[in-house]
Tab-separated table of C-alpha atoms in Angstrom:
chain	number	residue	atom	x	y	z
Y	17	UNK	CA	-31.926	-43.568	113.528
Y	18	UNK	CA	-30.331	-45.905	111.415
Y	19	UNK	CA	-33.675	-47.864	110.451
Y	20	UNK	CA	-34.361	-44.593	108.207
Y	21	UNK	CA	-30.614	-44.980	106.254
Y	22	UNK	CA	-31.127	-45.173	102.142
Y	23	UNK	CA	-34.705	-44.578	102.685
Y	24	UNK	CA	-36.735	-41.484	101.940
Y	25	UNK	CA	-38.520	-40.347	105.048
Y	26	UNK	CA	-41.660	-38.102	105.043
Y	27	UNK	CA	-41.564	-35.167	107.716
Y	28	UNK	CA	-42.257	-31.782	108.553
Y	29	UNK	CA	-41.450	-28.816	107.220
Y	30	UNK	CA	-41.776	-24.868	106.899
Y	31	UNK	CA	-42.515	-24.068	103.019
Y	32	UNK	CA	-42.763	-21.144	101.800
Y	33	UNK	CA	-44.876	-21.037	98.727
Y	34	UNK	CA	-44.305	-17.491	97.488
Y	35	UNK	CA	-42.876	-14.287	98.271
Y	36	UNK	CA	-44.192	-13.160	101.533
Y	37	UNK	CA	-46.697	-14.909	102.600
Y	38	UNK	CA	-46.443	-17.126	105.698
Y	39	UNK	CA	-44.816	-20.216	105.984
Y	40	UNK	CA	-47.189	-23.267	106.006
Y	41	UNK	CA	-46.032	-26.472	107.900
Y	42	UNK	CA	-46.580	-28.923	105.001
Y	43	UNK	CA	-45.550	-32.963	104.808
Y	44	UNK	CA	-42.063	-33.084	103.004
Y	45	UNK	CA	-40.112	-36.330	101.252
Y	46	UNK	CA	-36.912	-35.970	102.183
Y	47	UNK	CA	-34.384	-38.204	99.843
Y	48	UNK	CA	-31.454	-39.888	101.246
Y	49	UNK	CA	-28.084	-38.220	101.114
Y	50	UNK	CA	-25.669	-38.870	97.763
Y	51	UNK	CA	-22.354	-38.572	97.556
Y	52	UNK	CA	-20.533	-36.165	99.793
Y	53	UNK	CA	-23.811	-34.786	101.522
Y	54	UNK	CA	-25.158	-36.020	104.875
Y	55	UNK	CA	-28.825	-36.211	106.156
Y	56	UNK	CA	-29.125	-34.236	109.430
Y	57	UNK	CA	-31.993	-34.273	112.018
Y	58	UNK	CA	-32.915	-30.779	112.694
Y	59	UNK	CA	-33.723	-29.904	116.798
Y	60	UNK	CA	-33.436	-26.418	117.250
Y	61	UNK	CA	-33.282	-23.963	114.331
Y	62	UNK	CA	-33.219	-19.898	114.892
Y	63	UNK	CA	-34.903	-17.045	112.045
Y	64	UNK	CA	-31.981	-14.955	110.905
Y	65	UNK	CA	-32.452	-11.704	108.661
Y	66	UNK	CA	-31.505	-13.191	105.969
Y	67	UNK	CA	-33.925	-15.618	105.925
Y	68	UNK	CA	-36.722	-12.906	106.124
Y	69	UNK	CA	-34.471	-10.771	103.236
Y	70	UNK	CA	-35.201	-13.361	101.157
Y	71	UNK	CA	-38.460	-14.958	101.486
Y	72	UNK	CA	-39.892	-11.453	100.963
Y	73	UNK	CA	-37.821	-11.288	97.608
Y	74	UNK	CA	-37.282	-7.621	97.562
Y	75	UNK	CA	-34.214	-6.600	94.951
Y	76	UNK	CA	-33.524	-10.090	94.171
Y	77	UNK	CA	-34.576	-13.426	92.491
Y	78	UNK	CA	-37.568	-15.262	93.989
Y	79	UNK	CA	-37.339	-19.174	93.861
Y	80	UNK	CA	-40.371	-20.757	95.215
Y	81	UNK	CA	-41.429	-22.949	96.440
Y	82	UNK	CA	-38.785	-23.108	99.016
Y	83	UNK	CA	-37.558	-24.449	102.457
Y	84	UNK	CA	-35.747	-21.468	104.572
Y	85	UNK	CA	-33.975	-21.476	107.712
Y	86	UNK	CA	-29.920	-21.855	107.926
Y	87	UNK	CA	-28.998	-20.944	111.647
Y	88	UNK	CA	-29.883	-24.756	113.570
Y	89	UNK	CA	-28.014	-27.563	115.184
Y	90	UNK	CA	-29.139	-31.275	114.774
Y	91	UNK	CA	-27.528	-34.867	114.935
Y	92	UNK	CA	-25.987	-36.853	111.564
Y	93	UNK	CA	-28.898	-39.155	110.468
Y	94	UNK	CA	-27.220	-41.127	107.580
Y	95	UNK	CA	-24.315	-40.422	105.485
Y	96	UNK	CA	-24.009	-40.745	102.161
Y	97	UNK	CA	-20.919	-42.247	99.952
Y	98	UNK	CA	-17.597	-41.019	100.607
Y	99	UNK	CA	-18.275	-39.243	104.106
Y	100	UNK	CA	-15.828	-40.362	106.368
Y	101	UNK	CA	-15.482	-37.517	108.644
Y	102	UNK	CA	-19.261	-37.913	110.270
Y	103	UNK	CA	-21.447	-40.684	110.807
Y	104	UNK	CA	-24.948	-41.312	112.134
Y	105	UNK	CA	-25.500	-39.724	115.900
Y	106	UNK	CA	-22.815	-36.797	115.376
Y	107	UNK	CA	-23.921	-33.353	116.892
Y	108	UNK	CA	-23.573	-30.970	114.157
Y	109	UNK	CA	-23.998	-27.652	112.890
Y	110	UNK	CA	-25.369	-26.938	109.460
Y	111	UNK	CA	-23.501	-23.734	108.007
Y	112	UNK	CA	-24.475	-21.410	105.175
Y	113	UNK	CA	-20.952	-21.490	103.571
Y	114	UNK	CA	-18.650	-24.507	103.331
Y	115	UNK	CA	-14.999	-25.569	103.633
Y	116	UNK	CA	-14.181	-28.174	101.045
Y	117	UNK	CA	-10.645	-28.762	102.645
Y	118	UNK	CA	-9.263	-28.815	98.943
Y	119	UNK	CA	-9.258	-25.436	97.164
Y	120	UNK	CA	-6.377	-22.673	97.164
Y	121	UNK	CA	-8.972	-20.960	99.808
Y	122	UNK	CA	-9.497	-23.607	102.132
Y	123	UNK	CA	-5.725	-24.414	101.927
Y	124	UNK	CA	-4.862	-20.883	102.879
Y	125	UNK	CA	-4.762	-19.841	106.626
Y	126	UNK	CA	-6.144	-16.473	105.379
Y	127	UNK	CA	-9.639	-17.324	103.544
Y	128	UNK	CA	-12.419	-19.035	104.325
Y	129	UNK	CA	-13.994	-18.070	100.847
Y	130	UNK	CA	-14.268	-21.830	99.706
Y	131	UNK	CA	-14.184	-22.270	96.098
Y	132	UNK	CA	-16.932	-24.645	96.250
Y	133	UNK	CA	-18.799	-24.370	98.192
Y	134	UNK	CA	-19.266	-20.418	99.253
Y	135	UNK	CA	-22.641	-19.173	99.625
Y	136	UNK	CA	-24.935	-19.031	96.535
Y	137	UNK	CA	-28.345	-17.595	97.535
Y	138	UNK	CA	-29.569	-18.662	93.837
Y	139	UNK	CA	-29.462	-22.230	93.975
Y	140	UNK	CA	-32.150	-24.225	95.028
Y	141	UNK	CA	-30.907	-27.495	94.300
Y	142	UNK	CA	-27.639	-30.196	94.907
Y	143	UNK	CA	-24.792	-29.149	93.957
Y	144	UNK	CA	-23.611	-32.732	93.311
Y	145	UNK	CA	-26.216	-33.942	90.871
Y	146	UNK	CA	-28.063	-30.545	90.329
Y	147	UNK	CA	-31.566	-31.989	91.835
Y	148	UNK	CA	-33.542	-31.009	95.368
Y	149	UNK	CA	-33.735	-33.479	98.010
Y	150	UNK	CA	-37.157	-32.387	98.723
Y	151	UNK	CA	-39.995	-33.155	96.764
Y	152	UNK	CA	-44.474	-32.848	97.537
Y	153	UNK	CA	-46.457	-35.632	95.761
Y	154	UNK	CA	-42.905	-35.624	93.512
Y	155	UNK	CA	-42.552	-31.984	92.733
Y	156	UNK	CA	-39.426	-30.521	93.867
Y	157	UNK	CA	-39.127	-27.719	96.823
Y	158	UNK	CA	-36.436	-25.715	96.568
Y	159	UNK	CA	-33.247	-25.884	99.124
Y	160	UNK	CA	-31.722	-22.538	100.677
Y	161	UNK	CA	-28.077	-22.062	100.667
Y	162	UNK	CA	-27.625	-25.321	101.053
Y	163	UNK	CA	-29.252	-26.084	104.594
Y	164	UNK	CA	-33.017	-25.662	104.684
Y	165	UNK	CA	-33.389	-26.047	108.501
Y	166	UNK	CA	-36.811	-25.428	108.870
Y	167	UNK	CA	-37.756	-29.103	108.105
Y	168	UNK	CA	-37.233	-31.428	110.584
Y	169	UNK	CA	-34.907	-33.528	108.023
Y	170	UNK	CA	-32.930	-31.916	105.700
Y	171	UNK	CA	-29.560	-32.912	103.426
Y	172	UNK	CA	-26.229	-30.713	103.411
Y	173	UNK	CA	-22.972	-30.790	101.466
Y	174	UNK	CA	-20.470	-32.801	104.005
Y	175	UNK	CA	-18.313	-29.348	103.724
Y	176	UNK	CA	-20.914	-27.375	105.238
Y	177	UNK	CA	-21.439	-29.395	108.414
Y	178	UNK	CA	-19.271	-28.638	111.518
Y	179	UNK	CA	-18.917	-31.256	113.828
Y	180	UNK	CA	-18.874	-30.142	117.495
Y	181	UNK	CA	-18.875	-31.015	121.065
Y	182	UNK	CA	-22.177	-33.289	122.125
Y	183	UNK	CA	-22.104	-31.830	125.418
Y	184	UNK	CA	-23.579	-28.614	123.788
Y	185	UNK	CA	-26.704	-27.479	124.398
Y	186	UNK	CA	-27.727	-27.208	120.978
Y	187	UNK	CA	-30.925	-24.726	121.759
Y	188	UNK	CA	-28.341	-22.363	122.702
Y	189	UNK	CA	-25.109	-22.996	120.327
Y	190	UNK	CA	-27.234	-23.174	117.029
Y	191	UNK	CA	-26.980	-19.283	116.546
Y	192	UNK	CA	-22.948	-19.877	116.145
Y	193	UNK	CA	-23.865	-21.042	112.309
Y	194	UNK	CA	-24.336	-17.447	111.211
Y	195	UNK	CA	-25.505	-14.065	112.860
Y	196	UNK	CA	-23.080	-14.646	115.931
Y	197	UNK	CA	-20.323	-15.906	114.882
Y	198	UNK	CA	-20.360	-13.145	112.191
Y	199	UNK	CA	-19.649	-10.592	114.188
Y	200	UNK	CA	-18.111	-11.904	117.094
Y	201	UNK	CA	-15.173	-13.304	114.023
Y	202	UNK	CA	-15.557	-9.511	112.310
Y	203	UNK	CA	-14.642	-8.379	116.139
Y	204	UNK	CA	-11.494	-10.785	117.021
Y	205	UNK	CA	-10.549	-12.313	113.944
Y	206	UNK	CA	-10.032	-9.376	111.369
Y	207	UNK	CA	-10.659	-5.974	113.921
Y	208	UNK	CA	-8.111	-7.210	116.150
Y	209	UNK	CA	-8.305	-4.493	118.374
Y	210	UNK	CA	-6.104	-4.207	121.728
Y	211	UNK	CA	-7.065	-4.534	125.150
Y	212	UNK	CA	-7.780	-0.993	126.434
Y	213	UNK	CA	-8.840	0.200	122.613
Y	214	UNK	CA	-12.062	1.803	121.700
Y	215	UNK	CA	-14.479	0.154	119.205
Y	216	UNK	CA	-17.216	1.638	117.632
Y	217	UNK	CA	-19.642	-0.948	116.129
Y	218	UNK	CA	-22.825	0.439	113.554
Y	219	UNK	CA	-25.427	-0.935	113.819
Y	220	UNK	CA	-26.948	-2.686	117.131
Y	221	UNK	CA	-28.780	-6.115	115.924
Y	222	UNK	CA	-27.868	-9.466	116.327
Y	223	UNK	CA	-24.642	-9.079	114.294
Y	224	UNK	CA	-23.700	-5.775	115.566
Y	225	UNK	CA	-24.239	-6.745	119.151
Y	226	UNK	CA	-22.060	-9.998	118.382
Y	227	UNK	CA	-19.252	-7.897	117.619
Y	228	UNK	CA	-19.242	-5.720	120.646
Y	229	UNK	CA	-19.773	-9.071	122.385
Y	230	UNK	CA	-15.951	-9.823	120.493
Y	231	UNK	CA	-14.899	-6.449	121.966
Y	232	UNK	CA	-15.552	-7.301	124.743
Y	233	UNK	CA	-14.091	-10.288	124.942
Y	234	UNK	CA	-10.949	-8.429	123.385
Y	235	UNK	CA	-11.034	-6.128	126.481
Y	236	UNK	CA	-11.631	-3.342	124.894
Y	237	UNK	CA	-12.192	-0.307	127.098
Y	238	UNK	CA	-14.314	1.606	125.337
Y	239	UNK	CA	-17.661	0.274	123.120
Y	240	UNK	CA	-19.531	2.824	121.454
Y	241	UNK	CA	-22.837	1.603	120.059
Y	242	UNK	CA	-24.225	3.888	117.256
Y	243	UNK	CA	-27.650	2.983	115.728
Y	244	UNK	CA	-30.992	5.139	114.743
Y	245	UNK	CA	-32.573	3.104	117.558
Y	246	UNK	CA	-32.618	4.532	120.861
Y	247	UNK	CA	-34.826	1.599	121.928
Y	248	UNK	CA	-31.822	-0.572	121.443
Y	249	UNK	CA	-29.387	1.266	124.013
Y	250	UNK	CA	-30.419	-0.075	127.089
Y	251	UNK	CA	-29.956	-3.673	125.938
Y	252	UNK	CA	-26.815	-3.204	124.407
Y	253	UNK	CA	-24.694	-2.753	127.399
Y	254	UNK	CA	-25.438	-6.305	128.200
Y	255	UNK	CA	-22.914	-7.049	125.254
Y	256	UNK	CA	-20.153	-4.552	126.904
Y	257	UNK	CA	-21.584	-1.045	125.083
Y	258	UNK	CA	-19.920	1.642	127.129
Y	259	UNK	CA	-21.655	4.446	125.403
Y	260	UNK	CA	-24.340	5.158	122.419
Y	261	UNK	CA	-24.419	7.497	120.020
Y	262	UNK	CA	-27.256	8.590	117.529
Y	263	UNK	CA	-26.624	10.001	114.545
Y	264	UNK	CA	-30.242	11.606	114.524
Y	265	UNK	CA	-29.276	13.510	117.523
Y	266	UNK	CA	-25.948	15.614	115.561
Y	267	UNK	CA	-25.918	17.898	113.155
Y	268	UNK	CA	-22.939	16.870	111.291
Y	269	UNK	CA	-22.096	13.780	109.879
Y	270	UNK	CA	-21.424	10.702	112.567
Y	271	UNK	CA	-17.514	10.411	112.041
Y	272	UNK	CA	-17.013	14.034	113.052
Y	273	UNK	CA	-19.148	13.274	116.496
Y	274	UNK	CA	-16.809	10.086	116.805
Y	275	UNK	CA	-13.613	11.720	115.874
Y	276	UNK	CA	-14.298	14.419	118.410
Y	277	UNK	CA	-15.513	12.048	121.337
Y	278	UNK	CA	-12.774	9.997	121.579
Y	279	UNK	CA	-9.622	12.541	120.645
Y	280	UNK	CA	-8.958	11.478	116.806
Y	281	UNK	CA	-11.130	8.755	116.179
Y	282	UNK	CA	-11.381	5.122	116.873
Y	283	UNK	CA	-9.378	2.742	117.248
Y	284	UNK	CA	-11.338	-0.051	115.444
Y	285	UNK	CA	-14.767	-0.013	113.940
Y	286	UNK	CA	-17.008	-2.716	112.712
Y	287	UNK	CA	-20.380	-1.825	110.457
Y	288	UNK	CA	-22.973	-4.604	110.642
Y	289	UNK	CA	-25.934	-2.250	108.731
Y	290	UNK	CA	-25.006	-3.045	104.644
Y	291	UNK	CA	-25.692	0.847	104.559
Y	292	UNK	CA	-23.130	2.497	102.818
Y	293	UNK	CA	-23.142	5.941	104.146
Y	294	UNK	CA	-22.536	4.087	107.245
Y	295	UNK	CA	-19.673	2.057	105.704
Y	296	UNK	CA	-17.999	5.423	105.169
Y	297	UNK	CA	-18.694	6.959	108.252
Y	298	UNK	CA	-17.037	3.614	110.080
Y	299	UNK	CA	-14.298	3.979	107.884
Y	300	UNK	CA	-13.795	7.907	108.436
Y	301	UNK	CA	-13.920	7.616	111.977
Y	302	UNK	CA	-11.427	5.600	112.717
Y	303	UNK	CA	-7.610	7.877	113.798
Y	304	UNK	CA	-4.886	8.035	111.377
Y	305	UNK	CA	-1.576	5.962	112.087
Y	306	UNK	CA	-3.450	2.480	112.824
Y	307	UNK	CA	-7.088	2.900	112.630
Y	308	UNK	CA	-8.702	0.164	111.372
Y	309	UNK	CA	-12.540	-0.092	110.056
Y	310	UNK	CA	-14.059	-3.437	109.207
Y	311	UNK	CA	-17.633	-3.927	106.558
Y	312	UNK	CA	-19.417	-6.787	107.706
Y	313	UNK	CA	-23.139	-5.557	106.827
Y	314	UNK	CA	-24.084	-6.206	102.542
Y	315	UNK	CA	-24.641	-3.382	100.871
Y	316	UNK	CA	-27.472	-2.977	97.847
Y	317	UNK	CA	-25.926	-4.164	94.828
Y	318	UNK	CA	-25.775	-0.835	93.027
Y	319	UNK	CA	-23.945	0.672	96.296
Y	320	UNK	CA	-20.800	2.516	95.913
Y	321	UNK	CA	-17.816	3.223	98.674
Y	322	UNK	CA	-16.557	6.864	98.504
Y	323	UNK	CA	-13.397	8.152	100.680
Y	324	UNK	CA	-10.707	10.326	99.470
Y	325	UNK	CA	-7.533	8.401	98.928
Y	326	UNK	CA	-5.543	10.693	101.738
Y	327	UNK	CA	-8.099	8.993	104.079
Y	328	UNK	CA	-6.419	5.621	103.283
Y	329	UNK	CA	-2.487	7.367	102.871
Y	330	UNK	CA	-3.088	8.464	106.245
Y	331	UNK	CA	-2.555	4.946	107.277
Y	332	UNK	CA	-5.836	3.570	108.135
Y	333	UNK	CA	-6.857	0.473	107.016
Y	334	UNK	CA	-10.286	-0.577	105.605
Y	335	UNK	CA	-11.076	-4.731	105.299
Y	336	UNK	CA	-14.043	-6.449	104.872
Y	337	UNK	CA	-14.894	-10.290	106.001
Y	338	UNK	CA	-17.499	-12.922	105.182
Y	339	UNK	CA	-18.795	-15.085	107.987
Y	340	UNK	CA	-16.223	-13.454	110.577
Y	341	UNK	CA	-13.412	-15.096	108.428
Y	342	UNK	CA	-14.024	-18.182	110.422
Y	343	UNK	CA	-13.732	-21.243	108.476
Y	344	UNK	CA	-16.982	-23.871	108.667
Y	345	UNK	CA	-15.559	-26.981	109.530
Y	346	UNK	CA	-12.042	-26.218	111.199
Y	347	UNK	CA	-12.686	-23.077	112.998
Y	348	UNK	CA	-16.938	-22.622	114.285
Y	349	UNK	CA	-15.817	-26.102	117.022
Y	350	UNK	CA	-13.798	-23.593	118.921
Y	351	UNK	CA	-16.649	-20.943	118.978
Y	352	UNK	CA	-18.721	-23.475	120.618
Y	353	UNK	CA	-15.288	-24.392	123.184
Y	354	UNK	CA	-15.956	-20.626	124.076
Y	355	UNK	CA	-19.340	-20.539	125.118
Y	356	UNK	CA	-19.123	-23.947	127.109
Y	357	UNK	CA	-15.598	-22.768	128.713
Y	358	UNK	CA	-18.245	-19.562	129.350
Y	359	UNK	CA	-16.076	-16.884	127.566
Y	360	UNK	CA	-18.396	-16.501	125.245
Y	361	UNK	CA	-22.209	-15.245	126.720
Y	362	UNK	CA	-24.987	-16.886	124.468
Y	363	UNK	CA	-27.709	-16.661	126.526
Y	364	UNK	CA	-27.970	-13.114	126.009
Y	365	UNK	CA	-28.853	-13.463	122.397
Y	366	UNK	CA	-31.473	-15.386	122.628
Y	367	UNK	CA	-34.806	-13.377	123.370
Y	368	UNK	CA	-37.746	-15.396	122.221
Y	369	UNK	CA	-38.804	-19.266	121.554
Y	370	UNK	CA	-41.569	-20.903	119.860
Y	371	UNK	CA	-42.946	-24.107	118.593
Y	372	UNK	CA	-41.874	-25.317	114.820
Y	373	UNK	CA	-45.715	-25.313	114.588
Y	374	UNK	CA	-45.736	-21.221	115.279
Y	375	UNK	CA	-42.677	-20.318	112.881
Y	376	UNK	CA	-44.397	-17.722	111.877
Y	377	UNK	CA	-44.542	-15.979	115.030
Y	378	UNK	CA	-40.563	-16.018	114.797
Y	379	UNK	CA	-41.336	-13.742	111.478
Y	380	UNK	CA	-43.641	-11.444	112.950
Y	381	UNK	CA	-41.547	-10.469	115.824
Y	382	UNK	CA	-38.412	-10.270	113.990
Y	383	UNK	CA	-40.452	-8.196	110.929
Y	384	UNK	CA	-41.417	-5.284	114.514
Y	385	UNK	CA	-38.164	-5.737	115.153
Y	386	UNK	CA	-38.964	-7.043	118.673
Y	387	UNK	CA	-36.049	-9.443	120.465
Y	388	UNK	CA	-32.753	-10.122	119.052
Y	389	UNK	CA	-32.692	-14.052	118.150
Y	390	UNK	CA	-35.880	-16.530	118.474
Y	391	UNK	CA	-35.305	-20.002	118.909
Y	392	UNK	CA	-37.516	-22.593	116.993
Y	393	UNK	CA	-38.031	-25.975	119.013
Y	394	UNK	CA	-38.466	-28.561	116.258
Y	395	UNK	CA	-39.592	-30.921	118.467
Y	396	UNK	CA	-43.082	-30.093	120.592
């Protein structure tokens, strides 16, 4: 690959041209990396919510035209100046959010909210020199949080690549750069719950069922599952769900059912919906003395959190977390350790697959809310 090095090379990619309507596969010029960024080759790239959130531009601003897609796994084309810590051939993972080793967040053991580099669903562009790295007949396309995976090339900040094992099957271990490694981090990195606790997790898509996956892991005895769903029961115990409940089937509000089913309330709970009624119900259902409730899910941005204080005196404990409080660079290698050392199930997630040439298809079942993650196949 390094006959393409300093040049620009002309490829394939999604673009989406305005809000909404599908993607067309259009031939992209794809500039060499500057300093600090890399150039990866995308092989496998997956269609997270957020991807759809955004390219319908509901409640927030549209930039178009644009190049989607942040949940992939590639190899290191070329490097650009200053990049020491990858070179041409690494397996890598693009990530959303970055680590730029240097900040008071990177350099504490308790953030991974990177000063630089954290996401910014805004810019389109660089944010070295400020200009895209894709341009049509020389008229830019827009980047997305600073991956843009559905192109077969595409250029990333060096701080927001994770370098990890080659023997990984990157078809499978892509979905560790965002949806998965959310929860599964909201589950055993900030949760913490002990083996033989109960965990409630809101909210049963990929996210949600990542952190019951973490729950799991955790050895958790009980796993209740509570969603409007029903249709997404039966699957769910595949992640460890011991037990669903449906808030359309009480009469009172959820943390009252919860409270009374398990004696006083939960030990741990982890929302994954951005609802905020259900961001107070995880909160109000977990028991007094330790309980602890975790927000993972984004709420609208006029949404506002209402307990009563004696709810929090009583000595429960509400956090939330960003990207399961697992650091890009240092941290997402070990995720991928777990699934090859098979703690960690992948497979599981992973429901549908289609050819980069029917991306849209991954939009369409995703929109009818069919499968949990579809895997696009870059090459065909």
């Amino acid at each position: 690959m390094s006959s393409t090095a300093g040049k620009v090379i002309r490829c394939r990619a999604a673009v989406a041209w305005e809000a909404g309507k599908p993607l067309v596969i259009e031939e992209v010029e794809v500039a060499p990396p500057q300093a600090s960024e890399v150039r990866l080759k995308i092989l496998f790239t997956a269609l997270c919510h957020t991807d759809v959130y955004f390219w319908e531009a509901k409640g927030q601003n549209p930039l178009f035209p644009r190049i989607y897609g942040h949940e992939a796994g590639g190899i290191v084309e070329s490097v650009g100046e200053g990049v020491t810590d990858l070179q041409p051939g690494d397996t890598v993972l693009p990530v959303f959010t970055g680590e730029c080793k240097e900040c008071v967040h990177c350099k504490s053991e308790e953030s991974n909210m990177c000063d630089l580099l954290r996401i910014n669903t805004d810019r389109g562009v660089m944010i070295g020199d400020g200009n895209s790295r894709f341009s049509i007949n020389g008229k830019p396309i827009y980047h997305f949080v600073g991956t843009s995976t559905f192109s077969e090339y595409t250029v990333c900040h060096v701080g927001s690549v994770a370098k990890i094992n080659p023997l990984a099957p990157l078809e499978k271990v892509c979905v560790l750069s965002c949806g998965i490694s959310t929860g599964l981090g909201a589950t055993l990195n900030v949760a913490k719950p002990k083996k033989g606790s109960t965990v409630a997790v809101f909210g049963l898509g990929a996210v949600g069922l990542a952190a019951a996956e973490g729950a799991r892991i955790a050895g958790a005895s009980r796993i209740i599952g509570v969603d409007l769903n029903p249709k997404r029961f039966e699957e769910a115990k595949k992640f460890g769900v011991t037990e669903f409940v449906n808030p359309k089937d009480h009469n009172k509000p959820i943390q009252e059912v919860l409270v009374e089913i398990t004696n006083g309330g939960v030990d741990r709970s982890v929302e994954c919906t951005g609802n905020v009624d259900a961001m107070i119900s995880a909160f109000e259902s977990v028991h007094d003395g330790w309980g602890v409730a975790v927000l993972v899910g984004v709420p609208h941005k006029d949404a506002v959190f209402k307990t009563h204080p004696m709810n929090l005196l009583n000595e429960r404990t509400l956090k939330g977390t960003f990207f399961g409080n697992y650091k890009p660079r240092s941290d997402i290698p070990s995720v991928v350790e777990k699934y090859l050392n098979k703690e960690l199930e992948l497979d599981k997630f992973l429901t549908h697959e289609v050819p980069f040439s029917e991306i849209n298809k991954a939009f369409d079942l995703m929109l009818k809310g069919e499968g949990i993650r579809c895997i696009i196949r870059m090459e065909e």
